[in-house]
Amino acid sequence: MQRPASGTIPDAPGSYQFRDRDGRVIYVGKAKSLRSRLANYFQNPAHLLPRTAQMVASAETVEWIQVRNDVEALMLEYSLIKQHKPRFNVRLRDDKSYPFLAVTVDDEWPRAMVRRGAKDKGSRYFGPYAHAYAIRETLDSLLRTFPIRTCSDNKFRSHQRQGRPCLLFHIEKCTGPCVGAVDHGPYTRMVEELLEFLDGDTQPVVRRLEQEMAEAAEGLEFERAARLRDRLLAVRKAIEKQQMVTERAEDLDCFGLTEDELEAAVQVFYVRRGRVVGRKGFIVDKVEDLTPAQLVAQVVEQHYADAPLGVPPLVLLPEVPEEAAVLEDWLAARRAGHAAPSGNGALADVEWWAADDRYRVERSVNPAARAGQRVQLRVPQRGDKKALLEMVTRNAKEEFTRHRLKRAADHNARARALNALQDALELPEAPLRIECYDMSHLQGTDYVGSMVVMEDGMPRPSEYRRFKVRSVASNDDYAAMEEVLSRRLTAYLEERDKPVEDRKRRFAYPPQLLLVDGGRGQLGVAVRVLQDLGLDEEIPVAALAKQFEEVWLPGQADPVRIPRTSEALYLLQQVRDEAHRFAIAYHRNLRAKRMTTSALDGVPGLGPARRKRLLSELGGVNAVRSASLETLRSLPWLPDAVAVAV
């Protein structure tokens, strides 16, 4: 890599990015002084740590962006890591998809439900929980005290039309908003009480139920008192499930961590008002050389960039993180609401190209803008907080033990498969990125192609692409394959010729192995496309024939027969089958849309309501087709212009 002149590197805070020969960002870092930090990389490789030396050897260029202060450098670093996903940066991976208890507060009649995956802005989330059944048991208990709806919007509207409530109303686990059995005022207060309870503020609810039960008993309303007693028992049972871990009712997060040379496991317990209200686990790929303090800093930074329960005033850690004061200032800014929650650009004049390819209005990042929002990072030394950290760390160790049992087999198998594939196909390097293509159609209709990507021996669904074949009108797999490959590789050439900062990720990088589903015919098409585009010397290509699982290579009269027990063949089969599945799924989707399309779709002025009424009154599509213009014009609700269009 060419070392930039020291005088050109600013002695100021900022973020730096190393890029490889294809312009791909492979590492993002931050520094108080860009000049001093980058100078550390340009020394004798023998003096660098092994992974750092490997990163520098893989890099072709280095770039940097100067910012105003250390907090902005930290924010910019995370934004670039999130955008580019560099291979040499530490990344947190959820070790499972954790469920949350969600309350849709923006709905007219809010509902409670168990939800996984992406979060929407119109809901409040509680958790995450280790098991979905734990949420459902808790929710089932709480519905006796806070009987808000849990049904889907479709079911709610269905019962609204019928004027008849569902079973949950009759067993007093729903107040029946679908049939008007409750007004908005009481329903809203009930939702607010549920939210307060889930936030950990449980005592007001308990006191209210105790008071109402006593009043009902004094008024000789024994049935109502019995129902209130049952609700009180359900609330106390739910409270017991929230483990009390601190002497005082305080808010904090506690991180437990354990590691080896390759990975680390992290467990986070969320404590609100002294009780554990959720937990989450991560696996960290240690693809860069980190001290324990640096690892803790990376974990905190990436976790709180999108924290599920916000930023508490106290964070317990097993180690004092690197640049703890900078992290505390950044967390205080997030707690005060100054940092962009999505990480997509809180620094207008700094991140214009890195985040979203456009300029943004400048906003100053001032962690001290609001008093009382400080965040403290602490390593507990004694008492209940020390005991809590030890408990969370034990959970992390147990989770890491389970993960390593799976990792030992998986990681070694993938490495062996890639090396075996390189040897079997005589490739110049191990195929870390494999792209496989397949076609799908039904008698020449709804022709589609698929591209699936496998990186480091694992599927990369975010890189998958689907193609709707445009130029092939009949059953011709060769022509369809030629069109799809030409479109993909032409897009790569266009991206390659652009400046690095203007490239989009979509088709910016070439595969180390291009695999097509088929035999010699499909291979010939792929070779011809590569030759026409001048890529035949750059991109290796092969075809996998399904009948005998034979691999065809260019210029060879006979196929390569990889042993049936070889992990290399299993890897090829895996990516081929995934391409086949992805193509069929897209084809079925297009075919289903075409088969459910009506002849009346697209008629100007004929929307869903008019179309439904027209079909109802005339008796179907054929009746509409045979109806005269006079018949259509005689319908008083159908405008003349629409009748003519029909």
Short mmCIF file of N, CA and C in Angstrom, two decimals, residues 26-27 50-52 54-55 86-91 261-264 284-290 295 456:
data_model
loop_
_atom_site.label_atom_id
_atom_site.label_comp_id
_atom_site.label_asym_id
_atom_site.label_seq_id
_atom_site.Cartn_x
_atom_site.Cartn_y
_atom_site.Cartn_z
N ILE A 26 -12.43 -2.12 4.00
CA ILE A 26 -12.14 -3.33 4.77
C ILE A 26 -11.88 -3.02 6.25
N TYR A 27 -11.67 -1.74 6.58
CA TYR A 27 -11.49 -1.39 7.99
C TYR A 27 -11.80 0.08 8.19
N PRO A 50 -0.71 -9.73 14.31
CA PRO A 50 -0.97 -10.52 13.09
C PRO A 50 -2.18 -10.05 12.29
N ARG A 51 -3.30 -9.81 12.94
CA ARG A 51 -4.49 -9.42 12.18
C ARG A 51 -4.35 -8.02 11.61
N THR A 52 -3.68 -7.13 12.35
CA THR A 52 -3.43 -5.78 11.83
C THR A 52 -2.53 -5.85 10.61
N GLN A 54 -2.26 -8.34 8.54
CA GLN A 54 -3.05 -8.90 7.45
C GLN A 54 -3.95 -7.84 6.82
N MET A 55 -4.55 -6.97 7.66
CA MET A 55 -5.40 -5.91 7.13
C MET A 55 -4.60 -4.93 6.29
N PRO A 86 -17.22 -3.53 7.26
CA PRO A 86 -15.85 -3.94 6.88
C PRO A 86 -15.49 -5.30 7.48
N ARG A 87 -14.72 -6.07 6.74
CA ARG A 87 -14.42 -7.44 7.16
C ARG A 87 -13.44 -7.48 8.31
N PHE A 88 -12.64 -6.42 8.53
CA PHE A 88 -11.66 -6.44 9.61
C PHE A 88 -12.13 -5.68 10.85
N ASN A 89 -13.38 -5.26 10.88
CA ASN A 89 -13.92 -4.59 12.06
C ASN A 89 -14.73 -5.57 12.91
N VAL A 90 -14.65 -5.37 14.22
CA VAL A 90 -15.47 -6.15 15.14
C VAL A 90 -16.94 -5.84 14.87
N ARG A 91 -17.78 -6.88 14.87
CA ARG A 91 -19.22 -6.70 14.68
C ARG A 91 -19.96 -7.56 15.69
N GLU A 261 -9.56 -16.44 21.56
CA GLU A 261 -8.76 -15.73 20.55
C GLU A 261 -9.59 -15.30 19.35
N LEU A 262 -10.69 -16.00 19.05
CA LEU A 262 -11.46 -15.75 17.84
C LEU A 262 -12.73 -14.95 18.08
N GLU A 263 -13.42 -15.21 19.17
CA GLU A 263 -14.73 -14.62 19.39
C GLU A 263 -14.91 -14.26 20.86
N ALA A 264 -15.99 -13.55 21.12
CA ALA A 264 -16.38 -13.24 22.50
C ALA A 264 -17.89 -13.35 22.59
N VAL A 284 -19.41 -11.83 19.32
CA VAL A 284 -18.52 -10.83 18.71
C VAL A 284 -17.45 -11.55 17.91
N ASP A 285 -17.35 -11.24 16.62
CA ASP A 285 -16.26 -11.75 15.78
C ASP A 285 -15.03 -10.88 16.00
N LYS A 286 -13.99 -11.43 16.59
CA LYS A 286 -12.78 -10.66 16.87
C LYS A 286 -11.85 -10.72 15.65
N VAL A 287 -12.22 -9.98 14.61
CA VAL A 287 -11.43 -9.99 13.38
C VAL A 287 -10.32 -8.96 13.42
N GLU A 288 -10.22 -8.19 14.49
CA GLU A 288 -9.08 -7.29 14.67
C GLU A 288 -8.47 -7.54 16.04
N ASP A 289 -7.23 -7.15 16.20
CA ASP A 289 -6.52 -7.36 17.46
C ASP A 289 -6.97 -6.30 18.47
N LEU A 290 -7.55 -6.74 19.58
CA LEU A 290 -8.11 -5.83 20.56
C LEU A 290 -7.68 -6.22 21.96
N LEU A 295 -12.08 -3.97 23.39
CA LEU A 295 -13.23 -4.81 23.08
C LEU A 295 -14.47 -4.30 23.80
N ASP A 456 -17.42 -16.45 2.60
CA ASP A 456 -16.74 -17.22 3.65
C ASP A 456 -17.50 -18.51 3.96
#
